[in-house]
mmCIF file of C-alpha atoms in Angstrom:
data_model
loop_
_atom_site.group_PDB
_atom_site.id
_atom_site.type_symbol
_atom_site.label_atom_id
_atom_site.label_comp_id
_atom_site.label_asym_id
_atom_site.label_seq_id
_atom_site.Cartn_x
_atom_site.Cartn_y
_atom_site.Cartn_z
ATOM 1 C CA UNK A 1 0.060 -0.111 0.000
ATOM 2 C CA UNK A 2 1.044 3.708 -0.228
ATOM 3 C CA UNK A 3 1.747 4.114 3.416
ATOM 4 C CA UNK A 4 3.940 0.540 3.600
ATOM 5 C CA UNK A 5 5.889 2.050 0.719
ATOM 6 C CA UNK A 6 6.384 5.738 2.620
ATOM 7 C CA UNK A 7 7.398 3.767 5.451
ATOM 8 C CA UNK A 8 10.131 1.833 3.619
ATOM 9 C CA UNK A 9 11.299 5.238 1.980
ATOM 10 C CA UNK A 10 12.122 6.521 5.833
ATOM 11 C CA UNK A 11 14.312 3.218 6.375
ATOM 12 C CA UNK A 12 18.094 4.070 6.615
ATOM 13 C CA UNK A 13 19.677 2.452 3.680
ATOM 14 C CA UNK A 14 23.241 1.631 5.059
ATOM 15 C CA UNK A 15 23.479 2.863 8.856
ATOM 16 C CA UNK A 16 21.172 3.165 11.887
ATOM 17 C CA UNK A 17 21.944 4.564 14.643
ATOM 18 C CA UNK A 18 20.582 3.810 18.144
ATOM 19 C CA UNK A 19 20.760 5.615 21.333
ATOM 20 C CA UNK A 20 19.358 6.158 24.522
ATOM 21 C CA UNK A 21 19.538 9.267 26.955
ATOM 22 C CA UNK A 22 20.881 8.964 30.439
ATOM 23 C CA UNK A 23 21.666 11.878 32.968
ATOM 24 C CA UNK A 24 24.746 10.627 35.429
ATOM 25 C CA UNK A 25 24.086 6.814 34.684
ATOM 26 C CA UNK A 26 20.372 7.412 35.286
ATOM 27 C CA UNK A 27 17.848 6.555 32.377
ATOM 28 C CA UNK A 28 15.564 9.626 31.870
ATOM 29 C CA UNK A 29 13.168 7.193 29.932
ATOM 30 C CA UNK A 30 13.303 3.534 29.424
ATOM 31 C CA UNK A 31 14.788 2.250 26.018
ATOM 32 C CA UNK A 32 12.148 1.117 23.378
ATOM 33 C CA UNK A 33 11.384 -2.362 23.898
ATOM 34 C CA UNK A 34 12.626 -2.893 20.280
ATOM 35 C CA UNK A 35 16.024 -2.551 21.322
ATOM 36 C CA UNK A 36 15.830 -6.272 22.679
ATOM 37 C CA UNK A 37 15.233 -7.224 19.160
ATOM 38 C CA UNK A 38 18.448 -5.640 17.728
ATOM 39 C CA UNK A 39 20.940 -8.938 17.994
ATOM 40 C CA UNK A 40 18.240 -10.853 16.181
ATOM 41 C CA UNK A 41 18.269 -8.837 13.250
ATOM 42 C CA UNK A 42 21.301 -9.713 11.697
ATOM 43 C CA UNK A 43 23.075 -6.522 11.426
ATOM 44 C CA UNK A 44 26.435 -5.752 11.930
ATOM 45 C CA UNK A 45 26.826 -3.765 15.320
ATOM 46 C CA UNK A 46 29.590 -1.252 16.164
ATOM 47 C CA UNK A 47 29.863 0.994 19.231
ATOM 48 C CA UNK A 48 30.380 4.852 18.636
ATOM 49 C CA UNK A 49 33.365 5.608 21.098
ATOM 50 C CA UNK A 50 32.377 8.829 23.128
ATOM 51 C CA UNK A 51 33.885 12.098 21.889
ATOM 52 C CA UNK A 52 33.546 15.070 23.990
ATOM 53 C CA UNK A 53 30.763 17.755 23.261
ATOM 54 C CA UNK A 54 32.399 20.791 21.623
ATOM 55 C CA UNK A 55 31.325 23.467 21.567
ATOM 56 C CA UNK A 56 29.156 22.469 24.661
ATOM 57 C CA UNK A 57 26.237 24.223 25.030
ATOM 58 C CA UNK A 58 24.981 23.671 28.506
ATOM 59 C CA UNK A 59 26.679 24.023 31.535
ATOM 60 C CA UNK A 60 25.731 20.249 32.569
ATOM 61 C CA UNK A 61 27.860 19.325 29.822
ATOM 62 C CA UNK A 62 30.551 21.222 30.922
ATOM 63 C CA UNK A 63 30.565 19.497 34.590
ATOM 64 C CA UNK A 64 29.554 16.110 33.260
ATOM 65 C CA UNK A 65 31.539 15.179 30.383
ATOM 66 C CA UNK A 66 35.134 14.174 30.492
ATOM 67 C CA UNK A 67 37.180 16.668 30.793
ATOM 68 C CA UNK A 68 35.483 19.167 33.159
ATOM 69 C CA UNK A 69 35.413 22.395 31.765
ATOM 70 C CA UNK A 70 34.816 24.844 34.501
ATOM 71 C CA UNK A 71 36.260 27.865 32.714
ATOM 72 C CA UNK A 72 33.154 27.892 30.505
ATOM 73 C CA UNK A 73 30.947 28.480 33.549
ATOM 74 C CA UNK A 74 29.942 31.803 35.219
ATOM 75 C CA UNK A 75 32.941 32.867 37.468
ATOM 76 C CA UNK A 76 30.778 31.721 40.530
ATOM 77 C CA UNK A 77 29.857 28.311 39.504
ATOM 78 C CA UNK A 78 33.284 27.825 38.201
ATOM 79 C CA UNK A 79 35.147 28.670 41.458
ATOM 80 C CA UNK A 80 32.860 25.831 43.058
ATOM 81 C CA UNK A 81 33.265 23.625 40.121
ATOM 82 C CA UNK A 82 37.291 23.794 40.838
ATOM 83 C CA UNK A 83 36.681 22.998 44.592
ATOM 84 C CA UNK A 84 34.699 19.958 43.633
ATOM 85 C CA UNK A 85 36.837 18.816 41.023
ATOM 86 C CA UNK A 86 40.070 19.077 43.474
ATOM 87 C CA UNK A 87 39.228 18.316 47.068
ATOM 88 C CA UNK A 88 41.300 19.511 49.603
ATOM 89 C CA UNK A 89 43.668 17.453 51.795
ATOM 90 C CA UNK A 90 42.073 17.469 54.854
ATOM 91 C CA UNK A 91 38.209 16.889 53.884
ATOM 92 C CA UNK A 92 37.114 16.572 57.552
ATOM 93 C CA UNK A 93 38.087 20.055 58.119
ATOM 94 C CA UNK A 94 36.267 21.548 55.556
ATOM 95 C CA UNK A 95 33.341 19.401 56.478
ATOM 96 C CA UNK A 96 33.361 20.763 60.652
ATOM 97 C CA UNK A 97 34.584 24.172 60.240
ATOM 98 C CA UNK A 98 33.705 27.306 59.083
ATOM 99 C CA UNK A 99 33.569 31.149 59.261
ATOM 100 C CA UNK A 100 33.543 32.427 62.792
ATOM 101 C CA UNK A 101 29.840 34.369 63.053
ATOM 102 C CA UNK A 102 29.676 37.931 64.348
ATOM 103 C CA UNK A 103 29.948 38.406 67.686
ATOM 104 C CA UNK A 104 26.257 38.106 69.502
ATOM 105 C CA UNK A 105 24.424 37.336 72.416
ATOM 106 C CA UNK A 106 23.633 33.628 72.325
ATOM 107 C CA UNK A 107 20.597 32.044 74.039
ATOM 108 C CA UNK A 108 21.451 29.149 76.786
ATOM 109 C CA UNK A 109 19.173 26.719 74.622
ATOM 110 C CA UNK A 110 21.008 27.720 71.488
ATOM 111 C CA UNK A 111 24.536 26.968 73.848
ATOM 112 C CA UNK A 112 22.993 23.627 74.888
ATOM 113 C CA UNK A 113 22.073 22.819 71.072
ATOM 114 C CA UNK A 114 25.830 23.370 70.522
ATOM 115 C CA UNK A 115 27.191 21.014 73.176
ATOM 116 C CA UNK A 116 24.288 18.427 72.165
ATOM 117 C CA UNK A 117 25.881 18.374 68.247
ATOM 118 C CA UNK A 118 27.861 21.415 66.809
ATOM 119 C CA UNK A 119 26.595 21.027 63.628
ATOM 120 C CA UNK A 120 23.182 20.983 64.512
ATOM 121 C CA UNK A 121 23.983 24.389 66.100
ATOM 122 C CA UNK A 122 25.488 25.440 62.846
ATOM 123 C CA UNK A 123 22.442 24.285 60.889
ATOM 124 C CA UNK A 124 19.985 25.924 62.777
ATOM 125 C CA UNK A 125 21.650 29.058 63.764
ATOM 126 C CA UNK A 126 24.277 29.909 61.145
ATOM 127 C CA UNK A 127 22.748 28.631 58.110
ATOM 128 C CA UNK A 128 19.406 29.354 59.743
ATOM 129 C CA UNK A 129 17.595 26.383 58.290
ATOM 130 C CA UNK A 130 14.103 26.043 58.842
ATOM 131 C CA UNK A 131 12.764 22.967 60.406
ATOM 132 C CA UNK A 132 10.336 20.733 58.539
ATOM 133 C CA UNK A 133 6.606 22.040 59.388
ATOM 134 C CA UNK A 134 4.929 19.435 61.604
ATOM 135 C CA UNK A 135 1.559 18.017 60.067
ATOM 136 C CA UNK A 136 -0.747 17.988 62.852
ATOM 137 C CA UNK A 137 -3.904 19.653 63.487
ATOM 138 C CA UNK A 138 -3.444 20.389 67.122
ATOM 139 C CA UNK A 139 -0.568 22.726 68.526
ATOM 140 C CA UNK A 140 3.186 21.946 67.961
ATOM 141 C CA UNK A 141 5.341 21.737 70.733
ATOM 142 C CA UNK A 142 6.823 25.367 70.827
ATOM 143 C CA UNK A 143 3.462 26.602 70.626
ATOM 144 C CA UNK A 144 2.239 24.455 73.140
ATOM 145 C CA UNK A 145 5.477 25.461 75.317
ATOM 146 C CA UNK A 146 4.261 29.001 74.851
ATOM 147 C CA UNK A 147 0.658 28.081 75.913
ATOM 148 C CA UNK A 148 1.664 26.428 79.712
ATOM 149 C CA UNK A 149 4.079 29.096 80.334
ATOM 150 C CA UNK A 150 1.728 31.807 79.970
ATOM 151 C CA UNK A 151 -0.850 30.016 82.241
ATOM 152 C CA UNK A 152 1.902 29.522 84.963
ATOM 153 C CA UNK A 153 2.820 32.871 84.646
ATOM 154 C CA UNK A 154 -0.873 34.604 84.977
ATOM 155 C CA UNK A 155 -1.634 32.287 87.525
ATOM 156 C CA UNK A 156 1.410 33.044 90.059
ATOM 157 C CA UNK A 157 0.703 36.872 89.303
ATOM 158 C CA UNK A 158 -2.999 36.160 90.226
ATOM 159 C CA UNK A 159 -2.097 34.010 93.524
ATOM 160 C CA UNK A 160 0.222 36.898 94.392
ATOM 161 C CA UNK A 161 -1.862 39.523 93.997
ATOM 162 C CA UNK A 162 -4.130 37.895 96.875
ATOM 163 C CA UNK A 163 -1.350 38.201 99.097
ATOM 164 C CA UNK A 164 -1.962 35.183 100.827
ATOM 165 C CA UNK A 165 1.702 34.192 100.931
ATOM 166 C CA UNK A 166 3.071 30.904 100.245
ATOM 167 C CA UNK A 167 1.194 27.792 98.833
ATOM 168 C CA UNK A 168 1.017 25.533 101.905
ATOM 169 C CA UNK A 169 -1.124 21.901 102.304
ATOM 170 C CA UNK A 170 -3.878 24.404 103.945
ATOM 171 C CA UNK A 171 -3.922 26.545 100.485
ATOM 172 C CA UNK A 172 -3.571 24.198 98.090
ATOM 173 C CA UNK A 173 -7.302 24.078 97.498
ATOM 174 C CA UNK A 174 -7.677 27.994 97.220
ATOM 175 C CA UNK A 175 -4.647 28.040 94.948
ATOM 176 C CA UNK A 176 -6.288 25.597 92.436
ATOM 177 C CA UNK A 177 -9.458 27.306 92.212
ATOM 178 C CA UNK A 178 -7.435 30.375 90.968
ATOM 179 C CA UNK A 179 -5.522 28.051 88.681
ATOM 180 C CA UNK A 180 -8.243 26.798 86.993
ATOM 181 C CA UNK A 181 -9.897 30.452 86.435
ATOM 182 C CA UNK A 182 -7.002 31.352 85.004
ATOM 183 C CA UNK A 183 -6.300 28.045 82.685
ATOM 184 C CA UNK A 184 -10.201 28.052 81.274
ATOM 185 C CA UNK A 185 -9.771 31.986 80.691
ATOM 186 C CA UNK A 186 -6.509 30.704 78.473
ATOM 187 C CA UNK A 187 -8.480 27.676 77.225
ATOM 188 C CA UNK A 188 -11.155 29.522 75.732
ATOM 189 C CA UNK A 189 -9.252 31.121 73.528
ATOM 190 C CA UNK A 190 -7.798 27.783 71.307
ATOM 191 C CA UNK A 191 -9.561 25.926 69.165
ATOM 192 C CA UNK A 192 -11.888 23.026 70.516
ATOM 193 C CA UNK A 193 -9.369 20.301 69.587
ATOM 194 C CA UNK A 194 -6.571 21.999 70.991
ATOM 195 C CA UNK A 195 -8.340 22.791 74.179
ATOM 196 C CA UNK A 196 -9.700 19.559 74.788
ATOM 197 C CA UNK A 197 -5.945 18.133 74.783
ATOM 198 C CA UNK A 198 -4.605 21.047 76.822
ATOM 199 C CA UNK A 199 -7.409 20.966 79.405
ATOM 200 C CA UNK A 200 -5.958 17.181 79.925
ATOM 201 C CA UNK A 201 -2.770 17.909 80.133
ATOM 202 C CA UNK A 202 -3.513 20.593 82.740
ATOM 203 C CA UNK A 203 -6.378 18.845 84.926
ATOM 204 C CA UNK A 204 -5.647 15.396 84.370
ATOM 205 C CA UNK A 205 -7.333 12.614 83.588
ATOM 206 C CA UNK A 206 -7.646 9.213 85.097
ATOM 207 C CA UNK A 207 -4.985 7.902 83.432
ATOM 208 C CA UNK A 208 -2.539 10.228 84.459
ATOM 209 C CA UNK A 209 -2.240 13.692 86.778
ATOM 210 C CA UNK A 210 -2.455 16.891 85.563
ATOM 211 C CA UNK A 211 0.105 19.583 85.688
ATOM 212 C CA UNK A 212 -1.703 21.680 88.184
ATOM 213 C CA UNK A 213 -1.600 18.786 90.664
ATOM 214 C CA UNK A 214 2.330 18.553 89.983
ATOM 215 C CA UNK A 215 2.768 21.826 90.733
ATOM 216 C CA UNK A 216 0.554 22.731 93.479
ATOM 217 C CA UNK A 217 2.207 19.300 95.043
ATOM 218 C CA UNK A 218 5.636 20.636 94.594
ATOM 219 C CA UNK A 219 5.132 24.295 96.016
ATOM 220 C CA UNK A 220 3.170 22.450 98.933
ATOM 221 C CA UNK A 221 6.348 20.744 99.819
ATOM 222 C CA UNK A 222 8.486 23.777 100.237
ATOM 223 C CA UNK A 223 6.134 26.626 102.133
ATOM 224 C CA UNK A 224 9.017 28.840 102.593
ATOM 225 C CA UNK A 225 7.622 32.586 102.223
ATOM 226 C CA UNK A 226 8.877 33.833 98.531
ATOM 227 C CA UNK A 227 9.833 37.440 99.535
ATOM 228 C CA UNK A 228 9.505 38.538 95.697
ATOM 229 C CA UNK A 229 8.887 36.645 92.812
ATOM 230 C CA UNK A 230 9.910 37.497 89.263
ATOM 231 C CA UNK A 231 8.206 35.785 86.559
ATOM 232 C CA UNK A 232 9.268 35.486 82.830
ATOM 233 C CA UNK A 233 12.340 37.687 83.937
ATOM 234 C CA UNK A 234 14.253 38.637 80.725
ATOM 235 C CA UNK A 235 18.010 38.897 81.116
ATOM 236 C CA UNK A 236 20.403 40.330 78.162
ATOM 237 C CA UNK A 237 24.110 41.411 78.352
ATOM 238 C CA UNK A 238 27.670 40.790 79.633
ATOM 239 C CA UNK A 239 27.793 38.036 82.462
ATOM 240 C CA UNK A 240 30.838 36.963 84.656
ATOM 241 C CA UNK A 241 28.807 34.184 85.913
ATOM 242 C CA UNK A 242 30.580 34.021 89.304
ATOM 243 C CA UNK A 243 34.008 33.892 87.877
ATOM 244 C CA UNK A 244 36.990 36.075 88.680
ATOM 245 C CA UNK A 245 38.857 35.303 85.643
ATOM 246 C CA UNK A 246 37.917 38.578 83.805
ATOM 247 C CA UNK A 247 35.828 36.143 81.139
ATOM 248 C CA UNK A 248 32.710 37.544 80.313
ATOM 249 C CA UNK A 249 29.790 35.919 78.328
ATOM 250 C CA UNK A 250 27.319 37.630 76.049
ATOM 251 C CA UNK A 251 24.070 35.729 76.886
ATOM 252 C CA UNK A 252 20.263 36.413 76.361
ATOM 253 C CA UNK A 253 17.457 34.619 77.663
ATOM 254 C CA UNK A 254 13.810 34.461 79.498
ATOM 255 C CA UNK A 255 13.880 32.743 83.205
ATOM 256 C CA UNK A 256 10.589 31.130 83.610
ATOM 257 C CA UNK A 257 10.652 32.096 87.433
ATOM 258 C CA UNK A 258 12.927 33.457 90.172
ATOM 259 C CA UNK A 259 11.805 33.049 93.721
ATOM 260 C CA UNK A 260 13.634 35.760 96.024
ATOM 261 C CA UNK A 261 13.782 34.355 99.512
ATOM 262 C CA UNK A 262 15.054 35.239 102.928
ATOM 263 C CA UNK A 263 18.873 36.104 103.459
ATOM 264 C CA UNK A 264 19.479 36.981 99.878
ATOM 265 C CA UNK A 265 18.957 33.498 98.688
ATOM 266 C CA UNK A 266 17.019 32.705 95.284
ATOM 267 C CA UNK A 267 15.572 29.792 93.426
ATOM 268 C CA UNK A 268 15.319 29.539 89.945
ATOM 269 C CA UNK A 269 12.690 27.254 88.332
ATOM 270 C CA UNK A 270 12.591 26.386 84.467
ATOM 271 C CA UNK A 271 9.160 24.763 83.182
ATOM 272 C CA UNK A 272 9.253 21.898 80.409
ATOM 273 C CA UNK A 273 6.254 20.930 78.706
ATOM 274 C CA UNK A 274 8.081 18.015 76.715
ATOM 275 C CA UNK A 275 8.120 14.664 77.573
ATOM 276 C CA UNK A 276 12.023 14.064 76.887
ATOM 277 C CA UNK A 277 14.183 13.560 79.894
ATOM 278 C CA UNK A 278 16.489 16.208 81.096
ATOM 279 C CA UNK A 279 20.522 15.255 81.468
ATOM 280 C CA UNK A 280 21.128 16.631 84.785
ATOM 281 C CA UNK A 281 24.899 16.454 83.726
ATOM 282 C CA UNK A 282 24.557 18.660 80.655
ATOM 283 C CA UNK A 283 21.844 20.944 81.620
ATOM 284 C CA UNK A 284 22.977 25.029 81.208
ATOM 285 C CA UNK A 285 19.799 26.578 81.444
ATOM 286 C CA UNK A 286 19.108 26.304 85.244
ATOM 287 C CA UNK A 287 22.568 26.573 86.718
ATOM 288 C CA UNK A 288 23.455 29.338 84.169
ATOM 289 C CA UNK A 289 20.054 31.434 84.449
ATOM 290 C CA UNK A 290 20.872 31.161 88.579
ATOM 291 C CA UNK A 291 24.415 32.190 88.063
ATOM 292 C CA UNK A 292 23.051 35.382 85.927
ATOM 293 C CA UNK A 293 19.911 36.480 87.990
ATOM 294 C CA UNK A 294 22.352 36.295 90.800
ATOM 295 C CA UNK A 295 24.886 38.549 89.504
ATOM 296 C CA UNK A 296 22.184 40.961 88.268
ATOM 297 C CA UNK A 297 20.531 41.338 91.840
ATOM 298 C CA UNK A 298 23.693 41.622 93.262
ATOM 299 C CA UNK A 299 24.752 44.670 91.009
ATOM 300 C CA UNK A 300 21.319 45.951 91.831
ATOM 301 C CA UNK A 301 21.574 45.685 95.601
ATOM 302 C CA UNK A 302 25.634 46.122 96.102
ATOM 303 C CA UNK A 303 25.311 43.112 97.959
ATOM 304 C CA UNK A 304 26.140 39.174 97.235
ATOM 305 C CA UNK A 305 22.909 36.690 96.582
ATOM 306 C CA UNK A 306 22.989 32.982 97.046
ATOM 307 C CA UNK A 307 22.047 30.321 94.632
ATOM 308 C CA UNK A 308 19.531 28.279 97.070
ATOM 309 C CA UNK A 309 18.425 26.066 94.334
ATOM 310 C CA UNK A 310 17.952 25.656 90.480
ATOM 311 C CA UNK A 311 16.157 22.953 88.670
ATOM 312 C CA UNK A 312 13.291 21.960 86.408
ATOM 313 C CA UNK A 313 9.757 20.994 86.785
ATOM 314 C CA UNK A 314 8.600 18.241 84.096
ATOM 315 C CA UNK A 315 5.057 18.926 83.445
ATOM 316 C CA UNK A 316 4.500 15.654 81.125
ATOM 317 C CA UNK A 317 7.578 13.515 81.893
ATOM 318 C CA UNK A 318 7.975 10.450 84.251
ATOM 319 C CA UNK A 319 10.325 12.671 86.587
ATOM 320 C CA UNK A 320 8.647 15.895 87.593
ATOM 321 C CA UNK A 321 11.604 17.433 89.127
ATOM 322 C CA UNK A 322 15.210 17.244 88.004
ATOM 323 C CA UNK A 323 17.137 19.635 90.395
ATOM 324 C CA UNK A 324 20.636 20.504 89.577
ATOM 325 C CA UNK A 325 21.495 23.041 92.370
ATOM 326 C CA UNK A 326 19.993 21.557 96.005
ATOM 327 C CA UNK A 327 19.487 23.210 98.962
ATOM 328 C CA UNK A 328 22.707 22.801 101.541
ATOM 329 C CA UNK A 329 24.596 20.682 98.958
ATOM 330 C CA UNK A 330 28.283 21.113 99.741
ATOM 331 C CA UNK A 331 29.257 20.559 95.841
ATOM 332 C CA UNK A 332 26.638 23.048 94.440
ATOM 333 C CA UNK A 333 29.456 25.754 94.401
ATOM 334 C CA UNK A 334 31.402 23.276 91.599
ATOM 335 C CA UNK A 335 28.846 22.424 90.009
ATOM 336 C CA UNK A 336 27.858 26.073 88.983
ATOM 337 C CA UNK A 337 31.787 26.272 88.107
ATOM 338 C CA UNK A 338 31.305 23.543 86.044
ATOM 339 C CA UNK A 339 28.060 24.569 84.259
ATOM 340 C CA UNK A 340 30.318 28.046 83.750
ATOM 341 C CA UNK A 341 33.106 25.901 82.166
ATOM 342 C CA UNK A 342 30.528 24.365 79.485
ATOM 343 C CA UNK A 343 29.285 27.992 78.686
ATOM 344 C CA UNK A 344 32.683 29.089 77.520
ATOM 345 C CA UNK A 345 33.706 25.815 75.865
ATOM 346 C CA UNK A 346 30.632 26.289 73.708
ATOM 347 C CA UNK A 347 31.378 30.347 73.086
ATOM 348 C CA UNK A 348 35.033 29.120 72.516
ATOM 349 C CA UNK A 349 34.050 26.708 69.737
ATOM 350 C CA UNK A 350 31.361 28.941 68.233
ATOM 351 C CA UNK A 351 33.828 31.896 68.181
ATOM 352 C CA UNK A 352 36.152 29.837 66.491
ATOM 353 C CA UNK A 353 33.799 28.462 63.913
ATOM 354 C CA UNK A 354 34.363 24.844 65.168
ATOM 355 C CA UNK A 355 30.912 22.821 64.078
ATOM 356 C CA UNK A 356 31.860 19.291 63.444
ATOM 357 C CA UNK A 357 29.184 16.851 63.648
ATOM 358 C CA UNK A 358 29.614 15.655 66.930
ATOM 359 C CA UNK A 359 26.486 14.494 68.750
ATOM 360 C CA UNK A 360 26.523 13.221 72.353
ATOM 361 C CA UNK A 361 24.436 10.029 71.491
ATOM 362 C CA UNK A 362 24.274 8.899 68.094
ATOM 363 C CA UNK A 363 20.662 8.231 68.659
ATOM 364 C CA UNK A 364 19.769 11.479 68.240
ATOM 365 C CA UNK A 365 20.724 11.368 64.255
ATOM 366 C CA UNK A 366 17.572 9.496 63.866
ATOM 367 C CA UNK A 367 15.445 12.564 64.865
ATOM 368 C CA UNK A 368 17.582 15.598 63.879
ATOM 369 C CA UNK A 369 15.925 17.900 61.661
ATOM 370 C CA UNK A 370 18.975 18.615 59.739
ATOM 371 C CA UNK A 371 20.008 15.156 58.961
ATOM 372 C CA UNK A 372 19.370 15.715 55.319
ATOM 373 C CA UNK A 373 22.494 18.377 54.820
ATOM 374 C CA UNK A 374 24.682 16.837 57.717
ATOM 375 C CA UNK A 375 27.925 15.029 56.827
ATOM 376 C CA UNK A 376 27.404 11.885 58.818
ATOM 377 C CA UNK A 377 30.252 10.135 57.707
ATOM 378 C CA UNK A 378 32.526 12.949 59.305
ATOM 379 C CA UNK A 379 30.480 12.429 62.540
ATOM 380 C CA UNK A 380 33.396 12.749 65.675
ATOM 381 C CA UNK A 381 33.391 10.744 68.726
ATOM 382 C CA UNK A 382 31.966 12.988 72.012
#
């Protein structure tokens, strides 16, 4: 037929070229099924040698086709291509060092992150990479923590305004009424689903104790009068942190609660709304907040203040209280000094641009938000 004649005219008379497109050894599309029949076609087969493309039209050709031609790229791209083509002698050094950031005040949560893994600090606070958004309809951990802190702050402000003194066992019921009134006002501003979950967390359920019970129970166990209660106290500036070596740390942060007691003693309490256990050996916020608060109060009064206690109240974890500095503990001074040294060690590492992938525990790499950009093959031993 006429169609068959047309097809015959389009067939090659002497040579047939068969090719498939690939990108870095990955086929863009699979080859045609007719390629499998070439061997049975009785045709003489010859492989065409690869010839570098000249001129190279696309930048990809300059990078992927040997020999590489960085000179045809834009200057910035050419510089990066040259680095890739000629790795430095010590690739570990390249993966773990960076230019030192500009001097600034760091939060203690950021310094704790540096302790846990310097590269995680680098990704979050130097590169400022965003953590993946959580796909959930309820409050995320950060918003939930802000909600709980707000409820606790307003509760103590309302209780102190009543001028009833310490929360003794006899006053627990009255304190609970104040807490319920404050919490319900805040819960009313939340969506229904969030409010239901937060109400169960605050007031408890048949299966678990509520945050209010944890808080008031701890208050009743230490009914010492509080001269002044500082809530959400913002501190920022240079601190010696009790040292006499001339070193000062530029820090910033908000202390959840500082109780000023008789005899120029202070107690620092930090609330934790998460379930993760607190490692008392590496905690920085409670002990350093205590040293910073004592320093600022001493500057105000011209007299020294003593850290009576510092610790954490966990509202959801298995352990309600984690005491870092305990009252009448002979080793409190050494513990505070050791926490100070860890702060300056972290600040030195940041200033010198040392950000190796060095997790405290290898298991934390499994839930790190920055695993996709981490050089895990260069992980240092802690």
